[in-house]
Amino acid sequence: MKKILFKLSIGLCILTSLCIATVYFVAFLLGAPSLTSEKNTTFYSAQGEIFGEERGTENRQWISLDEISPQLIDATIFVEDQRFFQHKGLDFKRLIKAGLTNLSTMSLKEGGSTLTQQYARNLYLTHEKTWTRKLKEAFYAVRLEMFYKKEEILEGYLNTIYYGHGAYGIEAASNYYFNKSAQSLTLAESAMLAGIPKSPTYYSPIDEPIRAKRRQKHILNVMLQQQSIRERDHFLATREIVAYSPSFRPKQQLLGPYFQDAVLQEATEILQMDVESIRSGGYDIYTTLDVDQQKLLENQIKTVIDPGSDLEIGAIALNPSNGAIRALVGGKNYETSPFNRALHAKRLPGSTFKPFLYYAALEKGYNARTMIKSEPTAFTLANGQTYQPDNYNGYYAHKPITLAQAIALSDNIYAVKTHLYLGPERLAQTAKKFGISSDVPPVASLALGTAAVSVEEMVKGYAMLANGGLDIRPYTIEKIVNYEGKTIFKRKRSTGKNVLDRKKTFILTDLMTGMFDPELNGYMEVTGSPITDKLTRTYAGKSGTTTSDSWMIGYSPSLVTGIWTGYDDNRPITIVRELSYAKDIWADFMEGVHEQQADKNYFKVPEGVVGVPIDPDTGKRATPYCPSSRVMYFEVGDVPTQYCTDHVHEPHSEDERGLFKKWFELFLQEEP
């Protein structure tokens, strides 16, 4: 038995030696690999145009090893690969240890890669954690060590490794973090930078200062143990206050920088990888961006908003049929503030929240002509407290008004009365059906939009009205192709689940076109009157204003656009013209997008819905004598039969009276 085991051991050793020899022989035959491989992750628009790259020459500066601080070189070697100058590309002791750990956990979480392997991965491979990639990485490392000097490999590594915040290579990192060259780095700064590549997000000294400082101290301790630095140097470096001066943000020069960030974030969810690995992974990412729409949106913002104003903006335009985001702006200036207000800011939506309330009201039996009195009202709530909302500028009808007019004029009393009649819980539940995932407290003021939500949530909700009630998820990525040209993700075309009633979404959509219809003017003009003269086709929409927020969200059958403006610190908007920015940007953008579309693209009336002319003043069917009339839509079985008798022609003679009586009896008698 011992002889058999001995022979097996000898055979295994011979086989292993042959495999290693074969690897080295093949590596020798293939020759020296290139040291200049670029692996930009490239963004493509919906039209197939390149509009951005995540790794380019503008954020990487190649310098020689002599131009890099020796302390940075030592810090990097001691923390990443202490046997760098002894091994031939593979550190078998580290590999065996890491391999055993990974086998025990059935994962690839444990590293073990040498600097040469990491450099090989940066040059030729993706960052996906698979056994195949690990084997390729080892093979390329052998080739690098076979044909290049250690100093050349180390120089290449330090000039290509990612240090976070868009900086590739030590010179770009040194300039970004400290506004100085890599040659001038102090020991403390060198140790700080050397700790970043292991996980640029986790150890970012800008975003995660506590973790970064802890890692810096660990590196300094290792350098002291290895006698690379003296006790005095260690003492001073651990106590040095490192001052940062981050200044490099290249995306501002590119189209849609906020959109690009959104693409990266979505890619991390799809590929289950960190942002840095995707940035430097050489991927081709095909997105939903419409270049013309993005340029138009950015230009409208620059044209409308006073450049001297601190007012900020968040804006999204998407296709309601599938949720594809066509344009996105997260702020006025990416370089000044990369915070994406369209996706991550939570603000009060004001009256733009009312369509969700009125959808619930339609479910409860309301229709376009449901009348409620508009007058100053104090509501006594269940807890005994009094709630007294106001209409805009204190204007009231002081009489019953229709739902159609209440939406067009944005009457707050009508909204709160409806909300309390339905019960506050009803609106909170309905909002969730519309995709509002933020916390929505079921309180009396919720009808007036007092729950903080994002622009993305609101646009998604309006998209469900535009598409007839289908649930969608906003997205930015259609396809991802890896460095080897293999498609690793392709979005499936699927019809969303029908969440809302198609007939009711159409009726509500038609009611929301009323904000632009002067026929619905009442105790004040319709809320869309300031921009009505800009519009050449039918849109549905709703505006909203709070003390510190201004919104406009509206749509055609093919595009939904939401605009929010306000100050980051939530201070009140007191400059009158700033209150109109959201509407002006929305109107100009929507008209610009639809300008080239010959088809007016009207909202299609679904089966089971009938339109009849209604007198907005009385809520009854209009006659030729009504001063105003608007076609309103009703579900079959709910169509009004009574004609307006408040507006009639007064005949001046007996013959005329007789003729009018016959005409009235013939055409205006109530339908059975």
PDB file of C-alpha atoms in Angstrom, residues 301-528:
ATOM      1  CA  ILE A 301     -31.677  73.891 -18.158  1.00  0.00           C
ATOM      2  CA  LYS A 302     -28.738  76.159 -19.018  1.00  0.00           C
ATOM      3  CA  THR A 303     -31.042  78.499 -20.969  1.00  0.00           C
ATOM      4  CA  VAL A 304     -33.820  78.793 -18.378  1.00  0.00           C
ATOM      5  CA  ILE A 305     -32.087  78.738 -14.983  1.00  0.00           C
ATOM      6  CA  ASP A 306     -30.168  81.870 -14.025  1.00  0.00           C
ATOM      7  CA  PRO A 307     -26.498  80.783 -13.840  1.00  0.00           C
ATOM      8  CA  GLY A 308     -26.063  82.925 -10.735  1.00  0.00           C
ATOM      9  CA  SER A 309     -28.842  81.123  -8.866  1.00  0.00           C
ATOM     10  CA  ASP A 310     -28.178  78.414  -6.263  1.00  0.00           C
ATOM     11  CA  LEU A 311     -31.368  76.662  -7.357  1.00  0.00           C
ATOM     12  CA  GLU A 312     -30.797  72.993  -8.224  1.00  0.00           C
ATOM     13  CA  ILE A 313     -32.630  70.591 -10.508  1.00  0.00           C
ATOM     14  CA  GLY A 314     -33.481  66.924 -10.958  1.00  0.00           C
ATOM     15  CA  ALA A 315     -35.028  65.737 -14.220  1.00  0.00           C
ATOM     16  CA  ILE A 316     -35.905  62.426 -15.896  1.00  0.00           C
ATOM     17  CA  ALA A 317     -37.477  61.629 -19.256  1.00  0.00           C
ATOM     18  CA  LEU A 318     -38.469  58.035 -19.951  1.00  0.00           C
ATOM     19  CA  ASN A 319     -40.424  55.841 -22.325  1.00  0.00           C
ATOM     20  CA  PRO A 320     -43.641  54.850 -20.501  1.00  0.00           C
ATOM     21  CA  SER A 321     -44.073  51.637 -22.477  1.00  0.00           C
ATOM     22  CA  ASN A 322     -40.990  49.974 -20.983  1.00  0.00           C
ATOM     23  CA  GLY A 323     -39.298  52.324 -18.479  1.00  0.00           C
ATOM     24  CA  ALA A 324     -36.244  53.128 -20.626  1.00  0.00           C
ATOM     25  CA  ILE A 325     -34.693  56.381 -19.376  1.00  0.00           C
ATOM     26  CA  ARG A 326     -34.034  58.627 -22.375  1.00  0.00           C
ATOM     27  CA  ALA A 327     -32.526  61.618 -20.595  1.00  0.00           C
ATOM     28  CA  LEU A 328     -31.475  62.368 -17.018  1.00  0.00           C
ATOM     29  CA  VAL A 329     -30.010  65.353 -15.200  1.00  0.00           C
ATOM     30  CA  GLY A 330     -29.138  65.184 -11.512  1.00  0.00           C
ATOM     31  CA  GLY A 331     -27.995  68.763 -10.988  1.00  0.00           C
ATOM     32  CA  LYS A 332     -26.811  71.937 -12.694  1.00  0.00           C
ATOM     33  CA  ASN A 333     -23.110  71.149 -12.533  1.00  0.00           C
ATOM     34  CA  TYR A 334     -21.567  67.700 -12.056  1.00  0.00           C
ATOM     35  CA  GLU A 335     -18.147  69.132 -11.301  1.00  0.00           C
ATOM     36  CA  THR A 336     -19.535  71.202  -8.439  1.00  0.00           C
ATOM     37  CA  SER A 337     -21.833  68.479  -7.126  1.00  0.00           C
ATOM     38  CA  PRO A 338     -22.053  64.884  -8.480  1.00  0.00           C
ATOM     39  CA  PHE A 339     -25.000  64.135  -6.157  1.00  0.00           C
ATOM     40  CA  ASN A 340     -27.825  62.827  -8.355  1.00  0.00           C
ATOM     41  CA  ARG A 341     -30.973  64.667  -7.315  1.00  0.00           C
ATOM     42  CA  ALA A 342     -33.123  62.882  -9.886  1.00  0.00           C
ATOM     43  CA  LEU A 343     -32.513  59.489  -8.266  1.00  0.00           C
ATOM     44  CA  HIS A 344     -31.416  60.061  -4.694  1.00  0.00           C
ATOM     45  CA  ALA A 345     -32.943  63.302  -3.404  1.00  0.00           C
ATOM     46  CA  LYS A 346     -36.243  63.012  -1.514  1.00  0.00           C
ATOM     47  CA  ARG A 347     -38.446  66.113  -1.763  1.00  0.00           C
ATOM     48  CA  LEU A 348     -42.080  67.047  -1.119  1.00  0.00           C
ATOM     49  CA  PRO A 349     -44.073  66.593  -4.367  1.00  0.00           C
ATOM     50  CA  GLY A 350     -46.896  68.991  -3.497  1.00  0.00           C
ATOM     51  CA  SER A 351     -49.869  68.818  -5.857  1.00  0.00           C
ATOM     52  CA  THR A 352     -48.095  66.469  -8.273  1.00  0.00           C
ATOM     53  CA  PHE A 353     -49.159  63.781  -5.773  1.00  0.00           C
ATOM     54  CA  LYS A 354     -52.873  64.467  -6.409  1.00  0.00           C
ATOM     55  CA  PRO A 355     -53.269  62.193  -9.466  1.00  0.00           C
ATOM     56  CA  PHE A 356     -52.675  59.191  -7.204  1.00  0.00           C
ATOM     57  CA  LEU A 357     -55.466  60.450  -4.940  1.00  0.00           C
ATOM     58  CA  TYR A 358     -57.855  60.968  -7.832  1.00  0.00           C
ATOM     59  CA  TYR A 359     -57.160  57.513  -9.239  1.00  0.00           C
ATOM     60  CA  ALA A 360     -58.292  56.130  -5.875  1.00  0.00           C
ATOM     61  CA  ALA A 361     -61.350  58.406  -6.089  1.00  0.00           C
ATOM     62  CA  LEU A 362     -62.236  57.029  -9.539  1.00  0.00           C
ATOM     63  CA  GLU A 363     -62.039  53.542  -8.079  1.00  0.00           C
ATOM     64  CA  LYS A 364     -64.451  54.657  -5.361  1.00  0.00           C
ATOM     65  CA  GLY A 365     -67.056  55.916  -7.861  1.00  0.00           C
ATOM     66  CA  TYR A 366     -65.978  59.490  -8.650  1.00  0.00           C
ATOM     67  CA  ASN A 367     -66.172  60.707 -12.225  1.00  0.00           C
ATOM     68  CA  ALA A 368     -65.217  63.864 -14.119  1.00  0.00           C
ATOM     69  CA  ARG A 369     -68.366  65.716 -13.013  1.00  0.00           C
ATOM     70  CA  THR A 370     -68.358  64.803  -9.300  1.00  0.00           C
ATOM     71  CA  MET A 371     -69.109  68.062  -7.464  1.00  0.00           C
ATOM     72  CA  ILE A 372     -67.589  69.209  -4.146  1.00  0.00           C
ATOM     73  CA  LYS A 373     -67.761  72.692  -2.678  1.00  0.00           C
ATOM     74  CA  SER A 374     -64.584  74.790  -2.781  1.00  0.00           C
ATOM     75  CA  GLU A 375     -64.518  77.108   0.236  1.00  0.00           C
ATOM     76  CA  PRO A 376     -62.310  77.755   3.301  1.00  0.00           C
ATOM     77  CA  THR A 377     -62.712  74.681   5.480  1.00  0.00           C
ATOM     78  CA  ALA A 378     -61.402  73.585   8.874  1.00  0.00           C
ATOM     79  CA  PHE A 379     -61.293  69.781   9.195  1.00  0.00           C
ATOM     80  CA  THR A 380     -61.616  68.127  12.608  1.00  0.00           C
ATOM     81  CA  LEU A 381     -59.480  64.983  12.512  1.00  0.00           C
ATOM     82  CA  ALA A 382     -59.964  61.718  14.378  1.00  0.00           C
ATOM     83  CA  ASN A 383     -57.428  62.746  17.032  1.00  0.00           C
ATOM     84  CA  GLY A 384     -59.393  65.922  17.748  1.00  0.00           C
ATOM     85  CA  GLN A 385     -56.909  68.237  16.037  1.00  0.00           C
ATOM     86  CA  THR A 386     -57.962  70.775  13.435  1.00  0.00           C
ATOM     87  CA  TYR A 387     -56.473  70.861   9.940  1.00  0.00           C
ATOM     88  CA  GLN A 388     -57.148  73.921   7.774  1.00  0.00           C
ATOM     89  CA  PRO A 389     -55.478  73.858   4.333  1.00  0.00           C
ATOM     90  CA  ASP A 390     -55.504  76.834   1.975  1.00  0.00           C
ATOM     91  CA  ASN A 391     -55.967  77.221  -1.744  1.00  0.00           C
ATOM     92  CA  TYR A 392     -53.301  79.011  -3.786  1.00  0.00           C
ATOM     93  CA  ASN A 393     -53.315  82.744  -2.949  1.00  0.00           C
ATOM     94  CA  GLY A 394     -56.516  82.233  -0.929  1.00  0.00           C
ATOM     95  CA  TYR A 395     -58.748  81.825  -4.013  1.00  0.00           C
ATOM     96  CA  TYR A 396     -61.941  79.731  -3.695  1.00  0.00           C
ATOM     97  CA  ALA A 397     -64.976  79.079  -5.885  1.00  0.00           C
ATOM     98  CA  HIS A 398     -67.342  79.336  -2.880  1.00  0.00           C
ATOM     99  CA  LYS A 399     -69.555  76.824  -4.662  1.00  0.00           C
ATOM    100  CA  PRO A 400     -69.373  73.199  -5.836  1.00  0.00           C
ATOM    101  CA  ILE A 401     -66.874  72.480  -8.622  1.00  0.00           C
ATOM    102  CA  THR A 402     -66.322  69.367 -10.742  1.00  0.00           C
ATOM    103  CA  LEU A 403     -63.420  66.950 -10.401  1.00  0.00           C
ATOM    104  CA  ALA A 404     -62.281  68.087 -13.852  1.00  0.00           C
ATOM    105  CA  GLN A 405     -62.002  71.673 -12.690  1.00  0.00           C
ATOM    106  CA  ALA A 406     -60.524  70.711  -9.310  1.00  0.00           C
ATOM    107  CA  ILE A 407     -57.600  68.994 -11.093  1.00  0.00           C
ATOM    108  CA  ALA A 408     -57.136  71.789 -13.636  1.00  0.00           C
ATOM    109  CA  LEU A 409     -57.137  74.499 -10.939  1.00  0.00           C
ATOM    110  CA  SER A 410     -55.415  72.298  -8.326  1.00  0.00           C
ATOM    111  CA  ASP A 411     -58.043  72.995  -5.677  1.00  0.00           C
ATOM    112  CA  ASN A 412     -56.684  71.889  -2.285  1.00  0.00           C
ATOM    113  CA  ILE A 413     -60.035  71.845  -0.477  1.00  0.00           C
ATOM    114  CA  TYR A 414     -61.497  69.450  -3.030  1.00  0.00           C
ATOM    115  CA  ALA A 415     -58.431  67.217  -2.621  1.00  0.00           C
ATOM    116  CA  VAL A 416     -58.498  67.089   1.185  1.00  0.00           C
ATOM    117  CA  LYS A 417     -62.256  66.495   1.314  1.00  0.00           C
ATOM    118  CA  THR A 418     -61.824  63.604  -1.124  1.00  0.00           C
ATOM    119  CA  HIS A 419     -58.851  62.255   0.810  1.00  0.00           C
ATOM    120  CA  LEU A 420     -60.671  62.223   4.149  1.00  0.00           C
ATOM    121  CA  TYR A 421     -63.783  60.744   2.546  1.00  0.00           C
ATOM    122  CA  LEU A 422     -61.742  57.852   1.135  1.00  0.00           C
ATOM    123  CA  GLY A 423     -59.683  57.488   4.305  1.00  0.00           C
ATOM    124  CA  PRO A 424     -55.953  58.406   4.513  1.00  0.00           C
ATOM    125  CA  GLU A 425     -54.900  54.744   4.307  1.00  0.00           C
ATOM    126  CA  ARG A 426     -56.447  54.499   0.843  1.00  0.00           C
ATOM    127  CA  LEU A 427     -54.064  57.038  -0.694  1.00  0.00           C
ATOM    128  CA  ALA A 428     -51.028  55.479   1.008  1.00  0.00           C
ATOM    129  CA  GLN A 429     -51.970  52.090  -0.462  1.00  0.00           C
ATOM    130  CA  THR A 430     -52.667  53.556  -3.903  1.00  0.00           C
ATOM    131  CA  ALA A 431     -49.306  55.332  -3.952  1.00  0.00           C
ATOM    132  CA  LYS A 432     -47.574  51.977  -3.489  1.00  0.00           C
ATOM    133  CA  LYS A 433     -49.512  50.607  -6.480  1.00  0.00           C
ATOM    134  CA  PHE A 434     -47.973  53.438  -8.482  1.00  0.00           C
ATOM    135  CA  GLY A 435     -44.477  52.358  -7.442  1.00  0.00           C
ATOM    136  CA  ILE A 436     -43.894  54.875  -4.647  1.00  0.00           C
ATOM    137  CA  SER A 437     -41.518  52.980  -2.345  1.00  0.00           C
ATOM    138  CA  SER A 438     -40.688  55.874  -0.001  1.00  0.00           C
ATOM    139  CA  ASP A 439     -42.437  56.132   3.341  1.00  0.00           C
ATOM    140  CA  VAL A 440     -45.934  57.595   2.826  1.00  0.00           C
ATOM    141  CA  PRO A 441     -47.604  58.406   6.175  1.00  0.00           C
ATOM    142  CA  PRO A 442     -51.437  58.199   5.961  1.00  0.00           C
ATOM    143  CA  VAL A 443     -52.154  61.691   7.287  1.00  0.00           C
ATOM    144  CA  ALA A 444     -54.635  64.372   6.238  1.00  0.00           C
ATOM    145  CA  SER A 445     -51.988  66.497   4.518  1.00  0.00           C
ATOM    146  CA  LEU A 446     -50.820  63.604   2.313  1.00  0.00           C
ATOM    147  CA  ALA A 447     -53.406  64.700  -0.273  1.00  0.00           C
ATOM    148  CA  LEU A 448     -51.293  67.822  -0.782  1.00  0.00           C
ATOM    149  CA  GLY A 449     -48.026  65.916  -1.222  1.00  0.00           C
ATOM    150  CA  THR A 450     -46.337  66.081   2.174  1.00  0.00           C
ATOM    151  CA  ALA A 451     -44.425  62.784   1.888  1.00  0.00           C
ATOM    152  CA  ALA A 452     -40.840  63.035   0.603  1.00  0.00           C
ATOM    153  CA  VAL A 453     -40.291  61.140  -2.653  1.00  0.00           C
ATOM    154  CA  SER A 454     -37.774  61.049  -5.524  1.00  0.00           C
ATOM    155  CA  VAL A 455     -38.164  62.342  -9.064  1.00  0.00           C
ATOM    156  CA  GLU A 456     -37.667  58.783 -10.303  1.00  0.00           C
ATOM    157  CA  GLU A 457     -40.575  57.493  -8.209  1.00  0.00           C
ATOM    158  CA  MET A 458     -42.906  60.227  -9.399  1.00  0.00           C
ATOM    159  CA  VAL A 459     -42.005  59.789 -13.059  1.00  0.00           C
ATOM    160  CA  LYS A 460     -42.544  56.047 -12.780  1.00  0.00           C
ATOM    161  CA  GLY A 461     -46.000  56.644 -11.283  1.00  0.00           C
ATOM    162  CA  TYR A 462     -47.002  59.008 -14.098  1.00  0.00           C
ATOM    163  CA  ALA A 463     -45.638  56.523 -16.655  1.00  0.00           C
ATOM    164  CA  MET A 464     -48.155  53.967 -15.379  1.00  0.00           C
ATOM    165  CA  LEU A 465     -50.930  56.421 -16.224  1.00  0.00           C
ATOM    166  CA  ALA A 466     -49.442  56.997 -19.665  1.00  0.00           C
ATOM    167  CA  ASN A 467     -49.162  53.291 -20.506  1.00  0.00           C
ATOM    168  CA  GLY A 468     -52.615  52.267 -19.303  1.00  0.00           C
ATOM    169  CA  GLY A 469     -51.657  50.857 -15.912  1.00  0.00           C
ATOM    170  CA  LEU A 470     -48.689  48.578 -16.656  1.00  0.00           C
ATOM    171  CA  ASP A 471     -46.073  48.203 -13.951  1.00  0.00           C
ATOM    172  CA  ILE A 472     -42.619  49.208 -15.199  1.00  0.00           C
ATOM    173  CA  ARG A 473     -39.170  49.708 -13.709  1.00  0.00           C
ATOM    174  CA  PRO A 474     -37.032  52.632 -14.899  1.00  0.00           C
ATOM    175  CA  TYR A 475     -33.726  51.384 -16.332  1.00  0.00           C
ATOM    176  CA  THR A 476     -30.672  52.613 -18.253  1.00  0.00           C
ATOM    177  CA  ILE A 477     -28.993  49.448 -19.630  1.00  0.00           C
ATOM    178  CA  GLU A 478     -30.084  47.363 -22.622  1.00  0.00           C
ATOM    179  CA  LYS A 479     -27.011  45.183 -23.115  1.00  0.00           C
ATOM    180  CA  ILE A 480     -23.512  44.569 -21.712  1.00  0.00           C
ATOM    181  CA  VAL A 481     -20.660  43.068 -23.751  1.00  0.00           C
ATOM    182  CA  ASN A 482     -17.454  42.036 -21.997  1.00  0.00           C
ATOM    183  CA  TYR A 483     -13.833  42.614 -23.012  1.00  0.00           C
ATOM    184  CA  GLU A 484     -13.808  39.426 -25.099  1.00  0.00           C
ATOM    185  CA  GLY A 485     -16.846  40.477 -27.136  1.00  0.00           C
ATOM    186  CA  LYS A 486     -19.277  38.143 -25.379  1.00  0.00           C
ATOM    187  CA  THR A 487     -22.748  39.430 -24.508  1.00  0.00           C
ATOM    188  CA  ILE A 488     -23.100  38.785 -20.795  1.00  0.00           C
ATOM    189  CA  PHE A 489     -26.393  40.633 -20.290  1.00  0.00           C
ATOM    190  CA  LYS A 490     -29.302  41.455 -22.578  1.00  0.00           C
ATOM    191  CA  ARG A 491     -32.554  42.897 -21.311  1.00  0.00           C
ATOM    192  CA  LYS A 492     -35.569  40.744 -22.020  1.00  0.00           C
ATOM    193  CA  ARG A 493     -38.580  42.316 -23.667  1.00  0.00           C
ATOM    194  CA  SER A 494     -41.572  41.668 -21.461  1.00  0.00           C
ATOM    195  CA  THR A 495     -44.953  43.247 -20.932  1.00  0.00           C
ATOM    196  CA  GLY A 496     -45.329  44.613 -17.437  1.00  0.00           C
ATOM    197  CA  LYS A 497     -48.003  43.332 -15.111  1.00  0.00           C
ATOM    198  CA  ASN A 498     -51.286  45.238 -15.385  1.00  0.00           C
ATOM    199  CA  VAL A 499     -51.606  46.928 -12.004  1.00  0.00           C
ATOM    200  CA  LEU A 500     -54.118  49.697 -12.732  1.00  0.00           C
ATOM    201  CA  ASP A 501     -57.470  49.757 -14.544  1.00  0.00           C
ATOM    202  CA  ARG A 502     -56.981  50.810 -18.181  1.00  0.00           C
ATOM    203  CA  LYS A 503     -60.260  52.721 -18.418  1.00  0.00           C
ATOM    204  CA  LYS A 504     -59.640  54.676 -15.240  1.00  0.00           C
ATOM    205  CA  THR A 505     -56.054  55.533 -16.193  1.00  0.00           C
ATOM    206  CA  PHE A 506     -57.328  56.953 -19.492  1.00  0.00           C
ATOM    207  CA  ILE A 507     -60.070  58.969 -17.795  1.00  0.00           C
ATOM    208  CA  LEU A 508     -57.542  60.372 -15.310  1.00  0.00           C
ATOM    209  CA  THR A 509     -55.091  61.120 -18.124  1.00  0.00           C
ATOM    210  CA  ASP A 510     -57.779  63.084 -19.948  1.00  0.00           C
ATOM    211  CA  LEU A 511     -58.605  64.976 -16.767  1.00  0.00           C
ATOM    212  CA  MET A 512     -54.907  65.836 -16.424  1.00  0.00           C
ATOM    213  CA  THR A 513     -54.909  67.415 -19.896  1.00  0.00           C
ATOM    214  CA  GLY A 514     -57.267  69.960 -18.367  1.00  0.00           C
ATOM    215  CA  MET A 515     -54.451  71.920 -16.748  1.00  0.00           C
ATOM    216  CA  PHE A 516     -53.775  73.311 -20.242  1.00  0.00           C
ATOM    217  CA  ASP A 517     -57.436  73.886 -21.255  1.00  0.00           C
ATOM    218  CA  PRO A 518     -58.813  77.459 -20.820  1.00  0.00           C
ATOM    219  CA  GLU A 519     -62.344  76.008 -21.016  1.00  0.00           C
ATOM    220  CA  LEU A 520     -61.794  74.909 -17.413  1.00  0.00           C
ATOM    221  CA  ASN A 521     -60.902  78.370 -16.124  1.00  0.00           C
ATOM    222  CA  GLY A 522     -62.927  79.169 -13.032  1.00  0.00           C
ATOM    223  CA  TYR A 523     -62.238  81.220  -9.930  1.00  0.00           C
ATOM    224  CA  MET A 524     -58.663  81.311 -11.289  1.00  0.00           C
ATOM    225  CA  GLU A 525     -56.925  80.294 -14.500  1.00  0.00           C
ATOM    226  CA  VAL A 526     -55.888  76.670 -15.076  1.00  0.00           C
ATOM    227  CA  THR A 527     -52.440  75.962 -13.613  1.00  0.00           C
ATOM    228  CA  GLY A 528     -50.858  75.336 -17.008  1.00  0.00           C
TER     229      GLY A 528
END
